[in-house]
């Protein structure tokens, strides 16, 4: 349970006692229990963080020590030194699994150390014996060797390293989308651990870190694998991807009150806002007509099938989630989820003119920002009001820099928006009885 939820629960306890829902002794026990939960979560977060940082520092230190006068050592000595940290890490990991299986801090620290030593040993052995290879093959070999640690030790950091590694691997094949498409089956390898971490410890920093890495990596993988066979498809694909992230995050983490515990929703919401701003300009819609299409490779029909299938599933998922939120009458999230639907409409009309989709998204962003502003005023929620004001200001700013308007008029409008920010915050604070 997060800090805000604990504080709210403590405030509710006296009212529950007064209404005789629970006794005073039960209230005292609950207050003591949730105070212990909060302090325990903080303590274990610090311990795990220190363990992981310690493992990183030790691993980097060993690599630096080996680098000193490395070329002066004989090949057998270098081979032994290359494998020694790896064997030490394996022995330590085995001891933790057998003797300290309940210590998550030790499991995270030793698994992180062993993950680093696997990569260091591969690089040092390859350099010692001049084993041929390139960077992508090194990264892929390293990642495949460390992924079992995720399941053997139930460790999150090796899973995050693996996801980041296969994302870096896919970046090397920006001009070979069929090879880069292997990113998706590789990502599936850690999906069971990700689902397990959400079910077991949804509100912990470990689950949030892995969720954030997964979200960023999915965006990177989509860039190098999807929409490579027809121009301008990124408009629909990325609109659908970030909408899925946002709506899934809102669905899965609906009981969470802090932003760091819901990375899918936070990253997806930010992405939706950025995408809405971008699509109010002309250049994205001109790219759909091939004006900025720079593909220098030819793909046979069967090579684009995976691209088309995954793109279709992504768009279909986004539209299904949009329908589910509309059916639940969650209008704010429904508006954000409407992004891929409007992107499809804009994409369909962009071949003839970029004016209509530009006007469509200008109106869309205006409606979303005004709706969010009104919803915040109605609920006295400053964060919702301020985000609505930011969205409205961004639209005004974009249009002012995109048009020939007198600088005096621009300045007056900006001053008016600033005054609106301040006045709205003062009014809401007074409604809440806060000091201004």
mmCIF file of C-alpha atoms in Angstrom, residues 56 111-113 115-116 142-143 146 156-167 210 213:
data_model
loop_
_atom_site.group_PDB
_atom_site.id
_atom_site.type_symbol
_atom_site.label_atom_id
_atom_site.label_comp_id
_atom_site.label_asym_id
_atom_site.label_seq_id
_atom_site.Cartn_x
_atom_site.Cartn_y
_atom_site.Cartn_z
ATOM 1 C CA UNK A 56 27.241 -2.867 -10.518
ATOM 2 C CA UNK A 111 21.777 -11.901 -10.436
ATOM 3 C CA UNK A 112 22.794 -8.403 -11.572
ATOM 4 C CA UNK A 113 26.467 -9.128 -10.838
ATOM 5 C CA UNK A 115 24.566 -10.772 -15.672
ATOM 6 C CA UNK A 116 27.392 -8.245 -15.980
ATOM 7 C CA UNK A 142 24.839 -12.195 -23.890
ATOM 8 C CA UNK A 143 21.092 -11.642 -23.521
ATOM 9 C CA UNK A 146 21.343 -14.209 -18.811
ATOM 10 C CA UNK A 156 13.783 -8.166 -12.101
ATOM 11 C CA UNK A 157 17.029 -6.360 -12.971
ATOM 12 C CA UNK A 158 18.334 -9.167 -15.281
ATOM 13 C CA UNK A 159 14.919 -9.108 -16.995
ATOM 14 C CA UNK A 160 15.240 -5.332 -17.473
ATOM 15 C CA UNK A 161 18.799 -5.786 -18.804
ATOM 16 C CA UNK A 162 17.539 -8.446 -21.222
ATOM 17 C CA UNK A 163 14.719 -6.246 -22.537
ATOM 18 C CA UNK A 164 17.068 -3.274 -22.961
ATOM 19 C CA UNK A 165 19.629 -5.538 -24.649
ATOM 20 C CA UNK A 166 17.287 -6.976 -27.265
ATOM 21 C CA UNK A 167 16.068 -3.433 -27.980
ATOM 22 C CA UNK A 210 10.350 -3.557 -15.360
ATOM 23 C CA UNK A 213 11.630 -0.722 -19.430
#
